[in-house]
Coordinates of C-alpha atoms in Angstrom, one line a residue:
Chain A
M15 CA -43.6 -15.2 -14.8
E16 CA -42.5 -12.2 -12.8
H17 CA -40.2 -14.5 -10.8
L18 CA -38.6 -16.0 -13.9
E19 CA -38.1 -12.5 -15.4
L20 CA -36.4 -11.1 -12.2
F21 CA -34.4 -14.3 -11.9
F22 CA -32.8 -14.1 -15.3
K23 CA -32.5 -10.3 -15.1
S24 CA -30.5 -10.6 -11.9
I25 CA -28.3 -13.3 -13.3
F26 CA -27.4 -11.9 -16.7
I27 CA -28.5 -8.3 -17.2
D28 CA -27.8 -6.9 -13.8
N29 CA -25.0 -9.3 -13.1
M30 CA -23.4 -8.3 -9.8
V31 CA -19.8 -8.4 -11.1
F32 CA -20.1 -7.3 -14.7
A33 CA -22.9 -4.6 -14.5
T34 CA -22.4 -3.1 -11.0
F35 CA -18.9 -4.3 -10.0
L36 CA -19.9 -5.6 -6.7
G37 CA -17.8 -8.1 -4.8
M38 CA -14.8 -7.3 -7.0
C39 CA -12.3 -7.5 -4.1
S40 CA -12.9 -11.2 -3.4
Y41 CA -13.6 -11.8 -7.1
L42 CA -10.0 -10.8 -7.9
A43 CA -8.4 -12.3 -4.8
V44 CA -10.0 -15.7 -4.7
S45 CA -10.2 -16.5 -8.5
K46 CA -6.8 -18.1 -8.9
K47 CA -8.1 -21.6 -8.6
V48 CA -11.4 -23.0 -9.8
S49 CA -12.0 -25.2 -6.8
T50 CA -11.8 -22.3 -4.3
A51 CA -13.8 -20.1 -6.6
V52 CA -16.6 -22.7 -6.5
G53 CA -16.5 -22.7 -2.7
L54 CA -16.7 -18.9 -2.4
G55 CA -19.4 -18.7 -5.1
A56 CA -21.6 -21.2 -3.4
A57 CA -21.2 -19.4 -0.1
V58 CA -22.2 -16.2 -1.7
I59 CA -25.4 -17.7 -3.2
F60 CA -26.2 -19.2 0.2
V61 CA -25.8 -16.0 2.2
L62 CA -27.5 -13.8 -0.4
A63 CA -30.5 -16.1 -0.5
I64 CA -30.8 -15.7 3.3
T65 CA -29.9 -12.1 3.9
V66 CA -31.9 -10.4 1.0
P67 CA -35.3 -11.7 2.2
L68 CA -34.4 -11.0 5.8
N69 CA -33.4 -7.4 5.0
W70 CA -36.6 -7.1 2.9
L71 CA -38.7 -7.9 6.0
L72 CA -36.6 -5.5 8.1
D73 CA -37.0 -2.8 5.4
Q74 CA -40.7 -3.4 5.1
Y75 CA -41.7 -3.6 8.7
V76 CA -39.1 -1.5 10.5
L77 CA -37.2 0.9 8.3
Q78 CA -39.4 2.4 5.6
P79 CA -41.3 5.6 6.3
G80 CA -44.5 4.6 8.0
A81 CA -43.4 1.0 8.3
L82 CA -43.9 0.9 12.1
S83 CA -47.7 1.5 11.7
W84 CA -48.3 -2.1 12.8
M85 CA -47.2 -1.1 16.3
G86 CA -50.1 1.4 16.5
A87 CA -51.2 4.8 15.2
D88 CA -48.6 6.6 17.3
Y89 CA -45.8 5.1 15.4
A90 CA -47.3 5.6 11.9
D91 CA -45.2 8.6 10.9
Y92 CA -41.8 7.3 12.0
D93 CA -39.1 7.2 9.3
L94 CA -36.1 5.1 10.3
S95 CA -34.7 4.8 6.8
F96 CA -31.5 6.6 7.7
L97 CA -30.7 3.5 9.9
S98 CA -30.8 1.1 7.0
F99 CA -27.1 0.9 6.4
I100 CA -26.3 0.0 10.0
M101 CA -29.3 -2.4 10.3
F102 CA -28.5 -4.2 7.0
I103 CA -24.8 -4.7 7.9
A104 CA -25.6 -5.8 11.4
T105 CA -28.1 -8.4 10.0
I106 CA -25.5 -9.6 7.5
A107 CA -22.8 -9.9 10.0
T108 CA -24.9 -11.8 12.5
M109 CA -26.5 -14.0 9.9
V110 CA -23.1 -15.0 8.6
Q111 CA -22.0 -15.9 12.1
L112 CA -25.2 -17.8 12.7
V113 CA -25.0 -19.7 9.4
E114 CA -21.4 -20.6 10.2
I115 CA -22.4 -22.1 13.5
V116 CA -25.4 -24.0 12.1
V117 CA -23.5 -25.4 9.2
E118 CA -20.6 -26.4 11.4
K119 CA -23.0 -28.3 13.7
F120 CA -25.2 -30.0 11.1
S121 CA -23.0 -30.5 8.1
P122 CA -19.3 -30.8 8.8
S123 CA -18.5 -31.7 5.2
L124 CA -20.3 -28.5 3.9
Y125 CA -18.5 -26.6 6.6
N126 CA -15.2 -27.9 5.4
S127 CA -15.8 -26.6 1.9
L128 CA -17.6 -23.3 2.7
G129 CA -16.3 -22.7 6.2
I130 CA -13.2 -20.6 5.6
F131 CA -15.1 -18.4 3.2
L132 CA -18.0 -17.5 5.4
P133 CA -16.2 -14.9 7.6
L134 CA -14.9 -13.3 4.4
I135 CA -18.4 -12.8 3.1
A136 CA -19.5 -10.4 5.8
V137 CA -17.4 -7.7 4.2
N138 CA -18.1 -8.8 0.6
C139 CA -19.7 -5.8 -1.1
A140 CA -21.9 -8.1 -3.2
I141 CA -23.9 -9.1 -0.1
L142 CA -24.6 -5.6 1.2
G143 CA -25.1 -4.5 -2.4
G144 CA -27.7 -7.1 -2.9
S145 CA -29.7 -5.7 0.1
L146 CA -29.2 -2.1 -0.9
F147 CA -30.3 -2.7 -4.5
M148 CA -33.3 -4.7 -3.2
Q149 CA -34.2 -1.5 -1.3
S150 CA -33.5 1.0 -4.0
R151 CA -35.3 -1.0 -6.7
E152 CA -38.3 -1.4 -4.4
I153 CA -38.9 -5.1 -4.9
A154 CA -42.5 -5.8 -4.1
T155 CA -42.9 -9.1 -2.3
L156 CA -40.9 -11.4 0.0
G157 CA -40.9 -14.1 -2.7
L158 CA -39.5 -11.7 -5.3
A159 CA -36.8 -10.7 -2.8
T160 CA -35.8 -14.3 -2.4
T161 CA -35.7 -14.8 -6.1
Y162 CA -33.6 -11.7 -6.5
G163 CA -31.1 -12.9 -3.8
I164 CA -30.7 -16.3 -5.4
G165 CA -30.5 -14.9 -8.9
S166 CA -27.8 -12.4 -8.1
G167 CA -25.9 -15.0 -6.1
I168 CA -25.9 -17.3 -9.1
G169 CA -24.8 -14.4 -11.4
W170 CA -21.8 -13.8 -9.1
F171 CA -21.1 -17.5 -9.0
L172 CA -21.0 -17.8 -12.8
A173 CA -18.7 -14.7 -13.0
I174 CA -16.1 -16.0 -10.5
L175 CA -16.2 -19.5 -12.0
A176 CA -15.6 -18.1 -15.5
I177 CA -12.7 -15.8 -14.5
A178 CA -11.1 -18.6 -12.4
A179 CA -11.2 -21.0 -15.4
I180 CA -9.7 -18.3 -17.6
R181 CA -7.0 -17.5 -15.1
E182 CA -6.0 -21.1 -14.8
K183 CA -5.6 -21.4 -18.6
I184 CA -3.9 -18.0 -19.0
R185 CA -0.9 -19.3 -17.1
Y186 CA 0.2 -21.0 -20.3
S187 CA -0.1 -17.9 -22.4
N188 CA 2.6 -15.4 -23.1
V189 CA 1.3 -12.2 -21.3
P190 CA 3.5 -9.1 -21.3
P191 CA 5.3 -9.2 -17.9
A192 CA 3.9 -5.9 -16.6
L193 CA 0.3 -7.1 -17.3
R194 CA 0.7 -10.5 -15.6
G195 CA -1.6 -11.3 -12.8
L196 CA -3.8 -8.3 -11.9
G197 CA -3.6 -6.3 -15.0
I198 CA -4.7 -8.9 -17.5
T199 CA -7.4 -10.0 -15.1
F200 CA -8.9 -6.5 -15.1
I201 CA -8.8 -6.3 -18.9
I202 CA -10.4 -9.8 -19.3
T203 CA -13.1 -8.8 -16.8
G204 CA -13.7 -5.7 -18.9
L205 CA -14.1 -7.8 -22.1
M206 CA -16.4 -10.3 -20.3
A207 CA -18.5 -7.3 -19.1
I208 CA -18.9 -6.1 -22.7
G209 CA -20.0 -9.6 -23.6
F210 CA -22.5 -9.6 -20.8
M211 CA -23.9 -6.3 -22.0
S212 CA -25.3 -8.1 -24.9
F213 CA -27.8 -9.8 -22.6
G214 CA -29.3 -6.4 -22.1
G215 CA -31.6 -6.9 -25.1
M216 CA -33.0 -10.1 -23.5
L217 CA -36.0 -8.5 -21.8
T218 CA -36.7 -5.5 -23.9
G219 CA -39.1 -6.9 -26.6
G220 CA -42.9 -6.8 -26.7
D221 CA -44.8 -9.2 -24.5
E222 CA -44.9 -12.1 -27.0
D223 CA -41.3 -11.5 -27.9
T224 CA -40.2 -11.6 -24.3
A225 CA -42.0 -14.8 -23.7
E226 CA -40.3 -16.4 -26.7
E227 CA -36.9 -15.2 -25.7
K228 CA -37.3 -16.4 -22.2
T229 CA -38.1 -19.9 -23.2
V230 CA -35.0 -19.9 -25.4
E231 CA -33.0 -18.7 -22.4
V232 CA -34.4 -21.5 -20.3
Q233 CA -33.2 -24.1 -22.8
V234 CA -29.8 -22.4 -23.0
T235 CA -29.0 -22.1 -19.4
P236 CA -28.9 -25.7 -18.3
T237 CA -26.5 -26.6 -21.1
E238 CA -24.3 -23.7 -20.1
N239 CA -24.4 -24.8 -16.5
T240 CA -23.5 -28.4 -17.3
E241 CA -20.7 -27.1 -19.5
L242 CA -19.4 -25.1 -16.7
A243 CA -19.9 -28.0 -14.3
N244 CA -18.0 -30.3 -16.6
N245 CA -15.2 -27.8 -16.9
T246 CA -14.8 -27.7 -13.2
K247 CA -14.6 -31.5 -13.0
I248 CA -11.9 -31.5 -15.7
E249 CA -10.0 -28.7 -14.0
E250 CA -10.1 -30.5 -10.7
Chain B
M11 CA 8.5 18.0 6.0
G12 CA 9.2 19.8 9.3
L13 CA 5.9 18.6 10.8
L14 CA 6.2 14.9 10.1
S15 CA 9.1 12.6 10.8
K16 CA 10.5 10.6 7.9
K17 CA 8.6 7.5 9.0
D18 CA 5.3 9.4 9.2
A19 CA 5.8 11.0 5.8
A20 CA 6.3 7.5 4.3
L21 CA 2.8 6.6 5.7
I22 CA 1.3 9.2 3.4
K23 CA 3.6 8.8 0.4
D24 CA 3.8 5.0 0.0
P25 CA 0.1 4.4 -0.7
L26 CA 0.2 7.1 -3.4
A27 CA 2.4 5.0 -5.7
D28 CA 4.3 1.9 -4.7
N29 CA 1.8 0.6 -2.3
N30 CA -1.4 1.9 -3.9
P31 CA -4.5 0.4 -2.4
I32 CA -6.2 -0.2 -5.7
T33 CA -3.4 -1.2 -8.1
I34 CA -1.1 -3.0 -5.7
Q35 CA -3.1 -4.1 -2.7
V36 CA -6.2 -4.8 -4.8
L37 CA -8.6 -3.3 -2.2
G38 CA -11.7 -1.2 -2.7
I39 CA -12.2 -1.8 -6.4
C40 CA -15.9 -2.3 -6.2
S41 CA -16.8 1.3 -5.7
A42 CA -13.8 2.6 -7.6
L43 CA -15.2 1.4 -10.9
A44 CA -18.9 2.0 -10.9
I45 CA -19.0 5.7 -10.3
T46 CA -16.1 6.9 -12.4
A47 CA -18.0 7.9 -15.5
E48 CA -17.9 11.5 -14.3
L49 CA -15.0 13.4 -12.7
E50 CA -17.3 15.1 -10.2
A51 CA -18.7 11.9 -8.8
S52 CA -15.1 10.5 -8.5
I53 CA -14.0 13.5 -6.5
V54 CA -17.0 13.4 -4.2
M55 CA -16.5 9.7 -3.7
S56 CA -12.8 10.3 -2.9
I57 CA -13.6 12.9 -0.3
S58 CA -16.2 10.6 1.3
V59 CA -13.7 7.8 1.6
L60 CA -11.0 10.3 2.9
F61 CA -13.4 11.3 5.7
V62 CA -14.5 7.8 6.6
L63 CA -11.1 6.3 6.5
G64 CA -9.3 9.2 8.3
V65 CA -11.9 9.4 11.1
G66 CA -12.5 5.7 11.3
N67 CA -8.9 4.9 11.6
V68 CA -8.6 7.3 14.6
V69 CA -11.7 5.9 16.3
I70 CA -10.6 2.3 15.9
S71 CA -7.1 3.2 17.0
L72 CA -8.4 4.9 20.2
M73 CA -10.5 1.8 21.0
R74 CA -8.0 -0.8 20.0
N75 CA -7.2 -1.8 23.6
I76 CA -10.8 -2.3 24.7
I77 CA -12.2 -4.2 21.6
P78 CA -12.3 -7.9 22.3
S79 CA -10.7 -9.5 19.3
K80 CA -13.5 -12.0 18.8
I81 CA -16.1 -9.3 17.9
R82 CA -13.8 -6.8 16.3
I83 CA -15.3 -7.2 12.9
I84 CA -18.7 -6.2 14.1
V85 CA -17.3 -3.3 16.1
Q86 CA -15.5 -2.1 13.0
L87 CA -18.6 -2.5 10.8
I88 CA -20.6 -0.4 13.3
V89 CA -18.0 2.4 13.3
V90 CA -17.8 2.5 9.5
A91 CA -21.6 2.3 9.1
T92 CA -22.1 5.2 11.5
L93 CA -19.6 7.3 9.6
V94 CA -21.1 6.4 6.3
I95 CA -24.6 7.4 7.5
I96 CA -23.2 10.8 8.3
V97 CA -21.6 11.1 4.8
D98 CA -24.9 9.9 3.2
L99 CA -27.0 12.4 5.1
V100 CA -24.6 15.3 4.4
L101 CA -24.6 14.4 0.7
K102 CA -28.4 14.2 0.6
A103 CA -28.7 17.6 2.3
F104 CA -26.1 19.6 0.3
A105 CA -25.7 17.7 -3.0
Y106 CA -28.9 15.9 -3.7
E107 CA -28.4 15.3 -7.4
L108 CA -25.0 13.9 -6.9
S109 CA -26.2 11.6 -4.1
K110 CA -28.8 10.2 -6.6
T111 CA -25.9 9.5 -9.1
L112 CA -23.9 7.7 -6.5
S113 CA -27.0 5.9 -5.3
V114 CA -26.1 2.7 -3.3
F115 CA -22.4 3.2 -3.8
V116 CA -22.2 5.6 -0.8
G117 CA -23.6 2.8 1.3
L118 CA -21.1 0.4 -0.2
I119 CA -18.3 2.4 1.4
I120 CA -19.1 0.3 4.4
T121 CA -17.9 -2.8 2.7
N122 CA -15.1 -1.1 0.9
C123 CA -12.2 -3.4 1.6
I124 CA -9.7 -0.5 1.9
I125 CA -11.4 0.6 5.1
M126 CA -11.7 -2.8 6.7
G127 CA -8.2 -3.7 5.5
R128 CA -6.6 -0.6 7.0
F129 CA -8.5 -1.1 10.3
E130 CA -7.3 -4.6 10.5
A131 CA -3.8 -4.1 9.3
F132 CA -2.9 -0.8 10.8
A133 CA -5.3 0.9 13.2
L134 CA -5.6 -2.1 15.5
G135 CA -1.9 -2.0 16.1
N136 CA -0.9 1.7 16.0
G137 CA -1.5 5.0 17.8
P138 CA -4.1 7.5 16.7
W139 CA -1.8 10.0 15.0
R140 CA 0.0 7.4 12.9
S141 CA -3.4 5.7 12.1
F142 CA -4.8 9.0 11.0
L143 CA -1.8 9.6 8.6
D144 CA -2.2 6.0 7.3
G145 CA -5.9 6.5 6.7
I146 CA -5.3 9.8 4.9
G147 CA -2.5 8.3 2.8
N148 CA -4.5 5.3 1.7
A149 CA -7.6 7.4 0.9
L150 CA -5.4 9.7 -1.2
G151 CA -4.0 6.7 -3.0
Y152 CA -7.5 5.6 -3.7
A153 CA -8.5 9.1 -4.8
V154 CA -5.6 9.4 -7.3
I155 CA -6.7 6.3 -9.2
L156 CA -10.4 7.3 -9.1
I157 CA -9.6 10.8 -10.4
I158 CA -7.3 9.5 -13.2
V159 CA -10.0 7.0 -14.3
G160 CA -12.8 9.6 -14.0
F161 CA -10.7 12.2 -15.9
F162 CA -10.1 9.9 -18.9
R163 CA -13.6 8.5 -19.0
E164 CA -15.3 11.9 -18.9
L165 CA -12.9 13.5 -21.3
L166 CA -13.0 10.8 -23.9
G167 CA -16.6 9.8 -23.3
S168 CA -18.4 13.0 -23.3
G169 CA -15.7 15.6 -24.1
T170 CA -16.3 17.5 -20.8
L171 CA -14.5 17.9 -17.5
L172 CA -16.6 18.5 -14.4
G173 CA -19.5 19.1 -16.8
I174 CA -17.7 21.9 -18.7
P175 CA -17.1 21.2 -22.4
V176 CA -13.4 21.4 -23.1
L177 CA -13.1 19.9 -26.6
G178 CA -15.6 22.2 -28.2
D179 CA -19.3 21.7 -29.0
P180 CA -20.2 18.3 -30.7
I181 CA -23.4 19.7 -32.3
E182 CA -22.0 23.0 -33.5
K183 CA -18.8 21.3 -34.7
T184 CA -16.5 23.7 -33.0
G185 CA -13.1 23.0 -31.5
L186 CA -11.8 19.5 -32.0
Y187 CA -15.1 18.4 -33.4
G188 CA -14.5 20.6 -36.4
F189 CA -11.7 18.2 -37.4
G190 CA -14.0 15.2 -37.4
Y191 CA -13.4 14.1 -33.8
E192 CA -16.2 12.1 -32.2
N193 CA -16.9 11.3 -28.6
N194 CA -16.3 7.7 -27.7
G195 CA -19.6 6.8 -26.0
F196 CA -18.1 3.5 -25.1
M197 CA -16.0 5.1 -22.4
L198 CA -19.1 5.9 -20.4
L199 CA -20.1 2.3 -20.2
S200 CA -19.0 0.4 -17.1
P201 CA -16.7 -2.2 -18.7
M202 CA -14.3 0.5 -19.9
A203 CA -13.6 1.4 -16.2
L204 CA -12.1 -2.0 -15.8
I205 CA -10.0 -1.7 -18.9
V206 CA -8.8 1.8 -18.0
V207 CA -7.7 0.5 -14.5
G208 CA -6.0 -2.4 -16.3
I209 CA -4.0 0.0 -18.4
I210 CA -3.0 2.1 -15.4
I211 CA -1.7 -1.1 -13.7
W212 CA 0.2 -1.9 -16.9
V213 CA 1.8 1.5 -17.1
Q214 CA 2.7 1.5 -13.4
R215 CA 4.3 -1.9 -13.5
S216 CA 6.2 -1.2 -16.6
R217 CA 7.8 1.8 -14.9
N218 CA 8.6 -0.1 -11.7
K219 CA 9.7 -3.6 -12.5
D220 CA 9.7 -4.7 -8.8
L221 CA 5.9 -4.8 -8.8
I222 CA 5.6 -7.4 -11.6
E223 CA 3.9 -10.6 -10.4
D224 CA 5.1 -14.0 -11.5

């Protein structure tokens, strides 16, 4: 139950793009075509699912105040949390490199679709943001951290897919010249973010209410996903 | 500009308007939007980026001949991360409340695309002095947009500037509020940041037709 709650919360309520504006740079730069957006989105899910749990372990056993106590009583009062930025970004950069090598070796077809995006991802704010939010929200277990990573990845994926589809269609509309391209994309994203704010009420009811709402949400999501998937096929 | 040659002055002036990192190069948007609900946070964020970008550009430029190109991304990340840790610790020591408001967004300066973008595009190919000017110029371009957005969001959203009420008292109904003016609480919500930036882009491109995209 806890997992399900965190999962939907990280997809809809705390959506990376619409609630915290993470990964906006690549979101704006790579959303001109649906097919490339899908590639980058998938790569983000993949990398978040790996780096968030990894950084959780790092945070729990190395960086937190007192985390080094497993090395003996002498180390119990060490506080290395000021190193977390540098450790997180180093983990992310090396993991991305490693994932790239492994994927290239074992699955050339996946590499062809994800490959060019992987290096881009090391500097995507969504990835580092995922780890930093995991740290500041004090997620309790490794399992929850994984769920959080995958959930936020899927949220980012949905966002970039939606904006890419809209941008492909908007080419046929008569946008004022000065707003064309970047300007209108910003305003659409703003409107989408307002739409996503309505999910905020999803987890706020009493216990029974939340349970009810969640089951509804479970039924809704697959259809939404298939709709989006269908859209992509048509677009391609 | 006696101190700077014409070419050097252009390094600072261009990013302020016609080559603005946010509205034209589309870099560094992530942090630009999330923290602009208050003017004070925008200003502190701008100063942090100014420091990181100015110093970082110089450091990378000094090391540009000894960094192997294969691992340059990692080297750049380490340099930025070190500078950001300094900023974070200074903020925690001297402006604790503010560092709580900025929360993870100070850390996210590391992945701010402006910084990596300027390292890659400029500092790796130019000398320290020019890189420094380029860093300062781009950080100022970033600051201009952040401060404009922060100004409008705080003014329209809560009727204050830097925490000081400028439109009168909403409860006592003095000043503008006496005429039935209300704060637009919507401006404080994050989606409005996107729309304000969208409008800035609109205004800028209407004034300068060369910037219009196809």
